[in-house]
PDB file of C-alpha atoms in Angstrom:
ATOM      1  CA  UNK A   1      24.545  -8.833  -0.920  1.00  0.00           C
ATOM      2  CA  UNK A   2      22.656  -5.897   1.334  1.00  0.00           C
ATOM      3  CA  UNK A   3      25.598  -4.573   3.843  1.00  0.00           C
ATOM      4  CA  UNK A   4      23.039  -5.588   7.167  1.00  0.00           C
ATOM      5  CA  UNK A   5      22.970  -3.787   9.269  1.00  0.00           C
ATOM      6  CA  UNK A   6      23.148   0.327   8.480  1.00  0.00           C
ATOM      7  CA  UNK A   7      23.864   2.631  11.476  1.00  0.00           C
ATOM      8  CA  UNK A   8      22.182   4.649   8.805  1.00  0.00           C
ATOM      9  CA  UNK A   9      19.500   3.837   5.656  1.00  0.00           C
ATOM     10  CA  UNK A  10      21.039   6.478   3.340  1.00  0.00           C
ATOM     11  CA  UNK A  11      17.278   6.474   0.190  1.00  0.00           C
ATOM     12  CA  UNK A  12      17.032   7.027  -3.078  1.00  0.00           C
ATOM     13  CA  UNK A  13      13.884   7.733  -4.416  1.00  0.00           C
ATOM     14  CA  UNK A  14      13.095   6.063  -8.104  1.00  0.00           C
ATOM     15  CA  UNK A  15       9.657   8.526  -9.468  1.00  0.00           C
ATOM     16  CA  UNK A  16       9.411  11.545  -6.964  1.00  0.00           C
ATOM     17  CA  UNK A  17       5.343  12.258  -8.186  1.00  0.00           C
ATOM     18  CA  UNK A  18       2.666  13.083  -5.528  1.00  0.00           C
ATOM     19  CA  UNK A  19       2.740  10.114  -2.778  1.00  0.00           C
ATOM     20  CA  UNK A  20       6.710  11.390  -2.509  1.00  0.00           C
ATOM     21  CA  UNK A  21       5.324  14.999  -1.652  1.00  0.00           C
ATOM     22  CA  UNK A  22       3.944  14.280   1.915  1.00  0.00           C
ATOM     23  CA  UNK A  23       3.334  11.153   2.664  1.00  0.00           C
ATOM     24  CA  UNK A  24       6.716   9.470   2.627  1.00  0.00           C
ATOM     25  CA  UNK A  25       9.124  11.728   1.375  1.00  0.00           C
ATOM     26  CA  UNK A  26       9.562  14.386   3.744  1.00  0.00           C
ATOM     27  CA  UNK A  27       9.585  10.857   6.343  1.00  0.00           C
ATOM     28  CA  UNK A  28      13.141   9.958   4.860  1.00  0.00           C
ATOM     29  CA  UNK A  29      14.917  12.864   6.498  1.00  0.00           C
ATOM     30  CA  UNK A  30      12.928  13.106   9.928  1.00  0.00           C
ATOM     31  CA  UNK A  31      13.525   9.920  11.364  1.00  0.00           C
ATOM     32  CA  UNK A  32      16.704   9.039  13.160  1.00  0.00           C
ATOM     33  CA  UNK A  33      19.411   7.173  11.308  1.00  0.00           C
ATOM     34  CA  UNK A  34      17.420   7.547   8.229  1.00  0.00           C
ATOM     35  CA  UNK A  35      18.813  10.567   5.021  1.00  0.00           C
ATOM     36  CA  UNK A  36      16.989  11.017   1.568  1.00  0.00           C
ATOM     37  CA  UNK A  37      20.148  11.102  -0.755  1.00  0.00           C
ATOM     38  CA  UNK A  38      19.243  10.749  -4.415  1.00  0.00           C
ATOM     39  CA  UNK A  39      16.257  11.594  -6.625  1.00  0.00           C
ATOM     40  CA  UNK A  40      15.744  10.609  -9.742  1.00  0.00           C
ATOM     41  CA  UNK A  41      12.578  11.335 -12.232  1.00  0.00           C
ATOM     42  CA  UNK A  42      12.708  10.852 -16.114  1.00  0.00           C
ATOM     43  CA  UNK A  43      11.814  14.618 -16.117  1.00  0.00           C
ATOM     44  CA  UNK A  44      15.176  16.408 -15.133  1.00  0.00           C
ATOM     45  CA  UNK A  45      13.856  19.885 -14.283  1.00  0.00           C
ATOM     46  CA  UNK A  46      11.496  17.889 -12.323  1.00  0.00           C
ATOM     47  CA  UNK A  47      13.987  15.963 -10.403  1.00  0.00           C
ATOM     48  CA  UNK A  48      15.968  19.086  -9.564  1.00  0.00           C
ATOM     49  CA  UNK A  49      13.150  21.323  -8.362  1.00  0.00           C
ATOM     50  CA  UNK A  50      12.091  18.384  -5.695  1.00  0.00           C
ATOM     51  CA  UNK A  51      15.727  17.528  -4.974  1.00  0.00           C
ATOM     52  CA  UNK A  52      15.841  21.838  -4.530  1.00  0.00           C
ATOM     53  CA  UNK A  53      13.130  21.936  -2.632  1.00  0.00           C
ATOM     54  CA  UNK A  54      13.416  18.386  -0.294  1.00  0.00           C
ATOM     55  CA  UNK A  55      17.138  19.229   0.183  1.00  0.00           C
ATOM     56  CA  UNK A  56      17.791  16.171  -1.457  1.00  0.00           C
ATOM     57  CA  UNK A  57      21.909  16.488  -2.448  1.00  0.00           C
ATOM     58  CA  UNK A  58      21.456  14.223  -5.897  1.00  0.00           C
ATOM     59  CA  UNK A  59      19.199  14.261  -8.389  1.00  0.00           C
ATOM     60  CA  UNK A  60      18.946  12.056 -11.484  1.00  0.00           C
ATOM     61  CA  UNK A  61      17.065  11.845 -14.714  1.00  0.00           C
ATOM     62  CA  UNK A  62      18.195   8.023 -15.342  1.00  0.00           C
ATOM     63  CA  UNK A  63      17.324   5.103 -12.998  1.00  0.00           C
ATOM     64  CA  UNK A  64      20.796   3.443 -13.599  1.00  0.00           C
ATOM     65  CA  UNK A  65      22.526   6.286 -12.089  1.00  0.00           C
ATOM     66  CA  UNK A  66      20.848   6.695  -8.976  1.00  0.00           C
ATOM     67  CA  UNK A  67      20.823   2.292  -8.120  1.00  0.00           C
ATOM     68  CA  UNK A  68      24.474   2.769  -8.753  1.00  0.00           C
ATOM     69  CA  UNK A  69      25.564   5.455  -6.975  1.00  0.00           C
ATOM     70  CA  UNK A  70      27.557   4.709  -4.230  1.00  0.00           C
ATOM     71  CA  UNK A  71      25.823   6.749  -1.854  1.00  0.00           C
ATOM     72  CA  UNK A  72      22.563   4.625  -1.880  1.00  0.00           C
ATOM     73  CA  UNK A  73      21.862   2.322   0.634  1.00  0.00           C
ATOM     74  CA  UNK A  74      18.015   1.363   0.027  1.00  0.00           C
ATOM     75  CA  UNK A  75      15.310   1.988  -2.640  1.00  0.00           C
ATOM     76  CA  UNK A  76      12.487   3.352  -2.711  1.00  0.00           C
ATOM     77  CA  UNK A  77      10.273   2.712  -6.109  1.00  0.00           C
ATOM     78  CA  UNK A  78       7.314   5.443  -6.338  1.00  0.00           C
ATOM     79  CA  UNK A  79       5.975   4.666  -9.799  1.00  0.00           C
ATOM     80  CA  UNK A  80       3.679   3.535 -11.011  1.00  0.00           C
ATOM     81  CA  UNK A  81       2.936   0.006 -11.149  1.00  0.00           C
ATOM     82  CA  UNK A  82       3.738  -0.876 -14.583  1.00  0.00           C
ATOM     83  CA  UNK A  83       7.470  -0.360 -14.089  1.00  0.00           C
ATOM     84  CA  UNK A  84       7.910  -1.863 -10.138  1.00  0.00           C
ATOM     85  CA  UNK A  85       8.634  -5.440 -11.753  1.00  0.00           C
ATOM     86  CA  UNK A  86      12.038  -3.835 -13.979  1.00  0.00           C
ATOM     87  CA  UNK A  87      13.201  -1.892 -11.462  1.00  0.00           C
ATOM     88  CA  UNK A  88      12.971  -3.988  -8.424  1.00  0.00           C
ATOM     89  CA  UNK A  89      14.937  -6.549 -10.411  1.00  0.00           C
ATOM     90  CA  UNK A  90      18.049  -4.028 -11.006  1.00  0.00           C
ATOM     91  CA  UNK A  91      18.008  -2.920  -7.474  1.00  0.00           C
ATOM     92  CA  UNK A  92      18.166  -6.297  -6.381  1.00  0.00           C
ATOM     93  CA  UNK A  93      21.003  -7.054  -8.668  1.00  0.00           C
ATOM     94  CA  UNK A  94      22.764  -4.303  -7.438  1.00  0.00           C
ATOM     95  CA  UNK A  95      22.120  -5.799  -4.149  1.00  0.00           C
ATOM     96  CA  UNK A  96      20.145  -3.084  -2.367  1.00  0.00           C
ATOM     97  CA  UNK A  97      17.274  -3.767   0.112  1.00  0.00           C
ATOM     98  CA  UNK A  98      13.737  -2.082  -1.670  1.00  0.00           C
ATOM     99  CA  UNK A  99      10.878  -0.167  -1.361  1.00  0.00           C
ATOM    100  CA  UNK A 100       7.973  -0.615  -3.343  1.00  0.00           C
ATOM    101  CA  UNK A 101       5.275   1.406  -3.725  1.00  0.00           C
ATOM    102  CA  UNK A 102       1.539  -0.721  -3.824  1.00  0.00           C
ATOM    103  CA  UNK A 103      -0.001  -2.176  -5.933  1.00  0.00           C
ATOM    104  CA  UNK A 104       3.366  -4.044  -5.740  1.00  0.00           C
ATOM    105  CA  UNK A 105       3.382  -4.666  -9.852  1.00  0.00           C
ATOM    106  CA  UNK A 106       0.537  -5.354 -12.656  1.00  0.00           C
ATOM    107  CA  UNK A 107      -0.483  -9.332 -10.936  1.00  0.00           C
ATOM    108  CA  UNK A 108       0.832 -11.829  -9.198  1.00  0.00           C
ATOM    109  CA  UNK A 109       3.169 -12.743 -10.987  1.00  0.00           C
ATOM    110  CA  UNK A 110       5.196  -9.794 -11.713  1.00  0.00           C
ATOM    111  CA  UNK A 111       5.322  -9.882  -7.319  1.00  0.00           C
ATOM    112  CA  UNK A 112       7.092 -13.415  -7.718  1.00  0.00           C
ATOM    113  CA  UNK A 113      10.010 -12.338  -9.747  1.00  0.00           C
ATOM    114  CA  UNK A 114      10.162  -9.671  -7.430  1.00  0.00           C
ATOM    115  CA  UNK A 115      10.504 -11.877  -4.954  1.00  0.00           C
ATOM    116  CA  UNK A 116      12.645 -14.365  -6.263  1.00  0.00           C
ATOM    117  CA  UNK A 117      14.452 -12.266  -7.419  1.00  0.00           C
ATOM    118  CA  UNK A 118      15.533 -10.467  -3.766  1.00  0.00           C
ATOM    119  CA  UNK A 119      15.462 -13.806  -2.112  1.00  0.00           C
ATOM    120  CA  UNK A 120      18.338 -14.792  -4.424  1.00  0.00           C
ATOM    121  CA  UNK A 121      20.045 -11.462  -4.257  1.00  0.00           C
ATOM    122  CA  UNK A 122      20.034 -12.292  -0.438  1.00  0.00           C
ATOM    123  CA  UNK A 123      18.433  -8.524   0.217  1.00  0.00           C
ATOM    124  CA  UNK A 124      14.622  -7.035   1.724  1.00  0.00           C
ATOM    125  CA  UNK A 125      12.053  -6.241  -0.159  1.00  0.00           C
ATOM    126  CA  UNK A 126       9.256  -4.205   1.675  1.00  0.00           C
ATOM    127  CA  UNK A 127       6.287  -3.071   0.114  1.00  0.00           C
ATOM    128  CA  UNK A 128       3.920  -0.063   1.201  1.00  0.00           C
ATOM    129  CA  UNK A 129       1.226  -1.116   2.424  1.00  0.00           C
ATOM    130  CA  UNK A 130       1.526   1.547   5.586  1.00  0.00           C
ATOM    131  CA  UNK A 131      -1.623   0.752   7.376  1.00  0.00           C
ATOM    132  CA  UNK A 132      -0.035  -1.904   9.113  1.00  0.00           C
ATOM    133  CA  UNK A 133       1.637   0.749  11.564  1.00  0.00           C
ATOM    134  CA  UNK A 134      -0.861   3.362  11.919  1.00  0.00           C
ATOM    135  CA  UNK A 135      -2.673   4.095  15.037  1.00  0.00           C
ATOM    136  CA  UNK A 136      -5.959   3.457  14.531  1.00  0.00           C
ATOM    137  CA  UNK A 137      -5.543   0.064  12.693  1.00  0.00           C
ATOM    138  CA  UNK A 138      -3.209  -1.139  14.800  1.00  0.00           C
ATOM    139  CA  UNK A 139      -6.112   0.034  17.712  1.00  0.00           C
ATOM    140  CA  UNK A 140      -8.473  -2.889  15.573  1.00  0.00           C
ATOM    141  CA  UNK A 141      -6.061  -5.122  16.020  1.00  0.00           C
ATOM    142  CA  UNK A 142      -5.859  -4.619  19.211  1.00  0.00           C
ATOM    143  CA  UNK A 143      -9.563  -4.826  19.887  1.00  0.00           C
ATOM    144  CA  UNK A 144      -9.826  -7.898  17.694  1.00  0.00           C
ATOM    145  CA  UNK A 145      -6.986 -10.120  19.542  1.00  0.00           C
ATOM    146  CA  UNK A 146      -8.671  -9.438  23.022  1.00  0.00           C
ATOM    147  CA  UNK A 147     -11.519 -10.562  22.737  1.00  0.00           C
ATOM    148  CA  UNK A 148     -13.234  -7.610  22.490  1.00  0.00           C
ATOM    149  CA  UNK A 149     -15.516  -8.515  19.555  1.00  0.00           C
ATOM    150  CA  UNK A 150     -15.155 -12.629  21.090  1.00  0.00           C
ATOM    151  CA  UNK A 151     -14.398 -15.127  17.741  1.00  0.00           C
ATOM    152  CA  UNK A 152     -14.039 -13.217  14.541  1.00  0.00           C
ATOM    153  CA  UNK A 153     -17.204 -14.748  12.144  1.00  0.00           C
ATOM    154  CA  UNK A 154     -16.804 -12.288   9.013  1.00  0.00           C
ATOM    155  CA  UNK A 155     -16.077  -9.358   7.520  1.00  0.00           C
ATOM    156  CA  UNK A 156     -17.529  -6.898   4.442  1.00  0.00           C
ATOM    157  CA  UNK A 157     -15.850  -4.247   3.443  1.00  0.00           C
ATOM    158  CA  UNK A 158     -17.432  -1.313   0.972  1.00  0.00           C
ATOM    159  CA  UNK A 159     -15.901   1.107  -0.639  1.00  0.00           C
ATOM    160  CA  UNK A 160     -18.010   3.469  -2.881  1.00  0.00           C
ATOM    161  CA  UNK A 161     -17.003   6.851  -4.332  1.00  0.00           C
ATOM    162  CA  UNK A 162     -18.452   9.521  -7.134  1.00  0.00           C
ATOM    163  CA  UNK A 163     -16.311   9.758  -9.988  1.00  0.00           C
ATOM    164  CA  UNK A 164     -13.477  12.055  -9.719  1.00  0.00           C
ATOM    165  CA  UNK A 165     -13.798  15.865 -10.888  1.00  0.00           C
ATOM    166  CA  UNK A 166     -12.898  17.124 -14.555  1.00  0.00           C
ATOM    167  CA  UNK A 167     -11.946  13.392 -15.176  1.00  0.00           C
ATOM    168  CA  UNK A 168     -10.117  14.226 -18.514  1.00  0.00           C
ATOM    169  CA  UNK A 169     -11.139  11.035 -21.333  1.00  0.00           C
ATOM    170  CA  UNK A 170      -8.367  12.023 -22.862  1.00  0.00           C
ATOM    171  CA  UNK A 171      -6.050  11.909 -20.294  1.00  0.00           C
ATOM    172  CA  UNK A 172      -6.938   9.403 -17.812  1.00  0.00           C
ATOM    173  CA  UNK A 173      -5.259   8.811 -14.685  1.00  0.00           C
ATOM    174  CA  UNK A 174      -2.973   5.860 -14.591  1.00  0.00           C
ATOM    175  CA  UNK A 175      -5.172   4.368 -11.508  1.00  0.00           C
ATOM    176  CA  UNK A 176      -7.476   3.568 -14.495  1.00  0.00           C
ATOM    177  CA  UNK A 177      -5.037   2.357 -17.164  1.00  0.00           C
ATOM    178  CA  UNK A 178      -5.304  -1.488 -16.257  1.00  0.00           C
ATOM    179  CA  UNK A 179      -1.727  -1.314 -18.709  1.00  0.00           C
ATOM    180  CA  UNK A 180      -0.108   0.760 -16.027  1.00  0.00           C
ATOM    181  CA  UNK A 181      -2.364   0.120 -12.506  1.00  0.00           C
ATOM    182  CA  UNK A 182      -2.834  -3.628 -12.836  1.00  0.00           C
ATOM    183  CA  UNK A 183      -6.092  -3.186 -12.490  1.00  0.00           C
ATOM    184  CA  UNK A 184      -8.887   0.194 -12.098  1.00  0.00           C
ATOM    185  CA  UNK A 185      -9.358   1.670  -8.404  1.00  0.00           C
ATOM    186  CA  UNK A 186     -10.212  -1.288  -7.079  1.00  0.00           C
ATOM    187  CA  UNK A 187      -6.380  -2.724  -7.350  1.00  0.00           C
ATOM    188  CA  UNK A 188      -4.746   1.062  -5.814  1.00  0.00           C
ATOM    189  CA  UNK A 189      -7.717   0.990  -3.174  1.00  0.00           C
ATOM    190  CA  UNK A 190      -8.778  -2.347  -2.423  1.00  0.00           C
ATOM    191  CA  UNK A 191      -4.857  -3.688  -2.146  1.00  0.00           C
ATOM    192  CA  UNK A 192      -4.932  -1.603   0.650  1.00  0.00           C
ATOM    193  CA  UNK A 193      -7.691  -2.745   2.670  1.00  0.00           C
ATOM    194  CA  UNK A 194      -7.051  -7.057   1.533  1.00  0.00           C
ATOM    195  CA  UNK A 195      -3.244  -6.359   2.520  1.00  0.00           C
ATOM    196  CA  UNK A 196      -4.825  -5.270   5.988  1.00  0.00           C
ATOM    197  CA  UNK A 197      -6.294  -8.169   6.102  1.00  0.00           C
ATOM    198  CA  UNK A 198      -4.375 -10.188   5.862  1.00  0.00           C
ATOM    199  CA  UNK A 199      -2.935  -8.290   8.423  1.00  0.00           C
ATOM    200  CA  UNK A 200      -5.627  -8.613  11.309  1.00  0.00           C
ATOM    201  CA  UNK A 201      -6.796 -12.215  10.481  1.00  0.00           C
ATOM    202  CA  UNK A 202      -4.226 -14.266   8.405  1.00  0.00           C
ATOM    203  CA  UNK A 203      -4.196 -15.019   4.982  1.00  0.00           C
ATOM    204  CA  UNK A 204      -7.375 -15.601   2.254  1.00  0.00           C
ATOM    205  CA  UNK A 205      -7.485 -19.394   1.047  1.00  0.00           C
ATOM    206  CA  UNK A 206     -10.001 -18.897  -1.447  1.00  0.00           C
ATOM    207  CA  UNK A 207     -11.734 -15.380  -3.363  1.00  0.00           C
ATOM    208  CA  UNK A 208     -13.063 -14.414  -6.249  1.00  0.00           C
ATOM    209  CA  UNK A 209     -15.413 -12.183  -8.063  1.00  0.00           C
ATOM    210  CA  UNK A 210     -17.128 -10.723 -10.337  1.00  0.00           C
ATOM    211  CA  UNK A 211     -16.304  -7.228 -12.190  1.00  0.00           C
ATOM    212  CA  UNK A 212     -18.320  -4.709 -14.834  1.00  0.00           C
ATOM    213  CA  UNK A 213     -17.823  -1.395 -16.210  1.00  0.00           C
ATOM    214  CA  UNK A 214     -21.107   0.082 -16.192  1.00  0.00           C
ATOM    215  CA  UNK A 215     -19.982   4.023 -17.159  1.00  0.00           C
ATOM    216  CA  UNK A 216     -17.980   2.916 -19.404  1.00  0.00           C
ATOM    217  CA  UNK A 217     -15.905   6.173 -18.123  1.00  0.00           C
ATOM    218  CA  UNK A 218     -12.606   4.769 -18.560  1.00  0.00           C
ATOM    219  CA  UNK A 219     -10.869   0.694 -20.111  1.00  0.00           C
ATOM    220  CA  UNK A 220     -10.667  -0.589 -16.351  1.00  0.00           C
ATOM    221  CA  UNK A 221     -13.482  -2.022 -14.449  1.00  0.00           C
ATOM    222  CA  UNK A 222     -15.426   0.259 -11.775  1.00  0.00           C
ATOM    223  CA  UNK A 223     -17.366  -2.003  -9.613  1.00  0.00           C
ATOM    224  CA  UNK A 224     -16.207  -5.456  -8.498  1.00  0.00           C
ATOM    225  CA  UNK A 225     -17.995  -7.695  -6.005  1.00  0.00           C
ATOM    226  CA  UNK A 226     -16.135 -10.304  -3.908  1.00  0.00           C
ATOM    227  CA  UNK A 227     -16.173 -12.861  -1.456  1.00  0.00           C
ATOM    228  CA  UNK A 228     -13.352 -14.497   0.672  1.00  0.00           C
ATOM    229  CA  UNK A 229     -12.806 -17.043   2.585  1.00  0.00           C
ATOM    230  CA  UNK A 230      -9.327 -17.263   5.299  1.00  0.00           C
ATOM    231  CA  UNK A 231      -7.027 -19.999   6.458  1.00  0.00           C
ATOM    232  CA  UNK A 232      -8.759 -19.289   9.854  1.00  0.00           C
ATOM    233  CA  UNK A 233     -12.440 -20.087   8.729  1.00  0.00           C
ATOM    234  CA  UNK A 234     -13.882 -16.877   8.593  1.00  0.00           C
ATOM    235  CA  UNK A 235     -15.593 -15.488   5.960  1.00  0.00           C
ATOM    236  CA  UNK A 236     -15.743 -12.145   3.778  1.00  0.00           C
ATOM    237  CA  UNK A 237     -17.161  -9.458   1.206  1.00  0.00           C
ATOM    238  CA  UNK A 238     -16.463  -7.145  -0.876  1.00  0.00           C
ATOM    239  CA  UNK A 239     -18.238  -3.817  -2.570  1.00  0.00           C
ATOM    240  CA  UNK A 240     -16.642  -1.441  -4.568  1.00  0.00           C
ATOM    241  CA  UNK A 241     -18.050   0.869  -6.877  1.00  0.00           C
ATOM    242  CA  UNK A 242     -16.602   3.817  -7.599  1.00  0.00           C
ATOM    243  CA  UNK A 243     -19.625   5.182  -9.722  1.00  0.00           C
ATOM    244  CA  UNK A 244     -21.868   6.692  -6.714  1.00  0.00           C
ATOM    245  CA  UNK A 245     -23.494   9.906  -6.600  1.00  0.00           C
ATOM    246  CA  UNK A 246     -21.430  11.609  -3.510  1.00  0.00           C
ATOM    247  CA  UNK A 247     -23.797  11.480  -1.256  1.00  0.00           C
ATOM    248  CA  UNK A 248     -23.470   8.128  -1.181  1.00  0.00           C
ATOM    249  CA  UNK A 249     -19.334   7.956  -0.324  1.00  0.00           C
ATOM    250  CA  UNK A 250     -19.395   5.281   1.686  1.00  0.00           C
ATOM    251  CA  UNK A 251     -15.458   3.674   3.193  1.00  0.00           C
ATOM    252  CA  UNK A 252     -16.616   1.439   6.163  1.00  0.00           C
ATOM    253  CA  UNK A 253     -15.314  -2.216   7.209  1.00  0.00           C
ATOM    254  CA  UNK A 254     -17.224  -4.250   9.140  1.00  0.00           C
ATOM    255  CA  UNK A 255     -16.121  -6.622  11.190  1.00  0.00           C
ATOM    256  CA  UNK A 256     -18.666  -9.185  12.973  1.00  0.00           C
ATOM    257  CA  UNK A 257     -17.590 -11.051  16.115  1.00  0.00           C
ATOM    258  CA  UNK A 258     -19.620 -13.673  18.289  1.00  0.00           C
ATOM    259  CA  UNK A 259     -19.629 -10.872  21.175  1.00  0.00           C
ATOM    260  CA  UNK A 260     -19.639  -7.824  18.931  1.00  0.00           C
ATOM    261  CA  UNK A 261     -18.711  -5.737  16.116  1.00  0.00           C
ATOM    262  CA  UNK A 262     -16.522  -3.813  15.248  1.00  0.00           C
ATOM    263  CA  UNK A 263     -16.466  -0.734  11.810  1.00  0.00           C
ATOM    264  CA  UNK A 264     -13.456   1.641  10.313  1.00  0.00           C
ATOM    265  CA  UNK A 265     -13.059   3.451   7.810  1.00  0.00           C
ATOM    266  CA  UNK A 266      -9.378   2.595   5.395  1.00  0.00           C
ATOM    267  CA  UNK A 267      -9.319   6.364   3.777  1.00  0.00           C
ATOM    268  CA  UNK A 268     -11.791   8.949   5.139  1.00  0.00           C
ATOM    269  CA  UNK A 269     -10.623  10.877   8.762  1.00  0.00           C
ATOM    270  CA  UNK A 270     -13.807   8.886  10.511  1.00  0.00           C
ATOM    271  CA  UNK A 271     -13.525   6.786  14.410  1.00  0.00           C
ATOM    272  CA  UNK A 272     -12.843   3.564  14.639  1.00  0.00           C
ATOM    273  CA  UNK A 273     -16.559   2.247  16.413  1.00  0.00           C
ATOM    274  CA  UNK A 274     -16.825  -0.915  19.111  1.00  0.00           C
ATOM    275  CA  UNK A 275     -19.900  -2.257  19.893  1.00  0.00           C
ATOM    276  CA  UNK A 276     -20.832  -5.242  22.530  1.00  0.00           C
ATOM    277  CA  UNK A 277     -22.434  -5.595  25.420  1.00  0.00           C
ATOM    278  CA  UNK A 278     -21.015  -2.689  27.098  1.00  0.00           C
ATOM    279  CA  UNK A 279     -21.913  -0.645  24.488  1.00  0.00           C
ATOM    280  CA  UNK A 280     -20.565   2.146  21.705  1.00  0.00           C
ATOM    281  CA  UNK A 281     -17.376   3.188  22.190  1.00  0.00           C
ATOM    282  CA  UNK A 282     -14.894   5.763  19.673  1.00  0.00           C
ATOM    283  CA  UNK A 283     -11.773   5.903  19.122  1.00  0.00           C
ATOM    284  CA  UNK A 284     -10.373   8.888  17.159  1.00  0.00           C
ATOM    285  CA  UNK A 285      -6.631   8.044  16.171  1.00  0.00           C
ATOM    286  CA  UNK A 286      -5.247  10.313  13.198  1.00  0.00           C
ATOM    287  CA  UNK A 287      -2.812   9.467  11.333  1.00  0.00           C
ATOM    288  CA  UNK A 288       0.546  11.556  11.594  1.00  0.00           C
ATOM    289  CA  UNK A 289       1.316  13.956   9.057  1.00  0.00           C
ATOM    290  CA  UNK A 290       3.578  12.445   6.750  1.00  0.00           C
ATOM    291  CA  UNK A 291       1.087   8.956   6.694  1.00  0.00           C
ATOM    292  CA  UNK A 292       3.807   6.276   5.607  1.00  0.00           C
ATOM    293  CA  UNK A 293       6.993   7.696   9.001  1.00  0.00           C
ATOM    294  CA  UNK A 294       5.677   4.970  11.227  1.00  0.00           C
ATOM    295  CA  UNK A 295       5.970   2.182   8.515  1.00  0.00           C
ATOM    296  CA  UNK A 296       9.526   3.545   7.158  1.00  0.00           C
ATOM    297  CA  UNK A 297      10.508   3.732  10.958  1.00  0.00           C
ATOM    298  CA  UNK A 298      10.392  -0.190  10.972  1.00  0.00           C
ATOM    299  CA  UNK A 299      12.390  -0.608   7.657  1.00  0.00           C
ATOM    300  CA  UNK A 300      15.031   1.748   9.183  1.00  0.00           C
ATOM    301  CA  UNK A 301      14.872   0.407  12.366  1.00  0.00           C
ATOM    302  CA  UNK A 302      15.518  -3.680  10.389  1.00  0.00           C
ATOM    303  CA  UNK A 303      17.863  -1.858   7.902  1.00  0.00           C
ATOM    304  CA  UNK A 304      19.548  -1.240  11.241  1.00  0.00           C
ATOM    305  CA  UNK A 305      19.628  -4.876  12.783  1.00  0.00           C
ATOM    306  CA  UNK A 306      16.280  -3.590  15.533  1.00  0.00           C
ATOM    307  CA  UNK A 307      13.357  -4.728  14.354  1.00  0.00           C
ATOM    308  CA  UNK A 308      11.174  -6.114  11.787  1.00  0.00           C
ATOM    309  CA  UNK A 309       9.022  -4.379   8.587  1.00  0.00           C
ATOM    310  CA  UNK A 310       5.213  -5.696   9.405  1.00  0.00           C
ATOM    311  CA  UNK A 311       4.661  -5.703   4.924  1.00  0.00           C
ATOM    312  CA  UNK A 312       6.832  -8.165   2.800  1.00  0.00           C
ATOM    313  CA  UNK A 313       7.024  -8.576  -0.635  1.00  0.00           C
ATOM    314  CA  UNK A 314       5.606 -12.388   0.260  1.00  0.00           C
ATOM    315  CA  UNK A 315       2.645 -10.766   2.304  1.00  0.00           C
ATOM    316  CA  UNK A 316       2.195  -7.602  -0.861  1.00  0.00           C
ATOM    317  CA  UNK A 317       2.397 -11.359  -3.591  1.00  0.00           C
ATOM    318  CA  UNK A 318      -0.593 -13.257  -1.257  1.00  0.00           C
ATOM    319  CA  UNK A 319      -2.652 -10.100  -1.579  1.00  0.00           C
ATOM    320  CA  UNK A 320      -1.863  -9.358  -5.601  1.00  0.00           C
ATOM    321  CA  UNK A 321      -2.755 -13.154  -5.597  1.00  0.00           C
ATOM    322  CA  UNK A 322      -6.204 -12.242  -4.044  1.00  0.00           C
ATOM    323  CA  UNK A 323      -7.427  -9.470  -6.328  1.00  0.00           C
ATOM    324  CA  UNK A 324      -6.404 -11.525  -9.136  1.00  0.00           C
ATOM    325  CA  UNK A 325      -8.821 -14.114  -8.341  1.00  0.00           C
ATOM    326  CA  UNK A 326     -11.660 -11.722  -7.448  1.00  0.00           C
ATOM    327  CA  UNK A 327     -10.852 -10.193 -11.425  1.00  0.00           C
ATOM    328  CA  UNK A 328     -10.985 -13.359 -12.422  1.00  0.00           C
ATOM    329  CA  UNK A 329      -7.050 -13.494 -13.684  1.00  0.00           C
ATOM    330  CA  UNK A 330      -6.057 -16.829 -13.270  1.00  0.00           C
TER     331      UNK A 330
END
């Protein structure tokens, strides 16, 4: 069972790759009552290099060595999704809180196993849906809850990306390999969007969709369409395409209400826009330098007995269930 609350939370990272360089890793050192004390990567040279560059006192090439380190209180799993479930079960067995990158796992079934393992070990399970804590997304939530657009009627997501430059089919990135990512870029990117809508409007009760691999550049789907219904009766649709011309890049979520609409990006540096009877307003709320820092702060607060983190294994598992329904994986 986890030792709660902590005075200072000492973190270890399993998988100190690109996502930890700026988005997350430095935040563990910058938040009060938080320290990054150990990192692990299977490549010992890269693990040592990361530790030296980021001022981390210990590094490992074996995950169990980090998990069992008595100086490590909580573990951040920042590997590709195919390793999330196994590492989560190992950390839970060691009685330590778990913070896992998104997507939470390869599928909903694995997510359930992770939730159950952490519940049995009586340790918290957090998932890196950090948009729940970013200024622009909190602004959207504030606008919806204040009635700025009246009663919400429906939601529409559009995310159109061009093919990544210099895509090498002989060395495909893990994000387009279903055995490592659970699917393609839909799983990597749409999971953020669908999780945020869960945060904003509550759970999705029904979902279905269609998928296609039109360009044949990699094994995963490159086009997904979806329709879904929230428990509160709000309806939603979405289209995600990852093979458009660069000029057609689109990143827009639209929330239509009885008295107006809100549009906002999920990833692009564009403002939140509110349109209602008072006219058009724009809110420019850029993210912090380390985009996960506000979210990590909520985990540290919870582990210290001073707050609650807004993204848990249970909420993230709901998102995994929705994605499985959309791609037809029952």
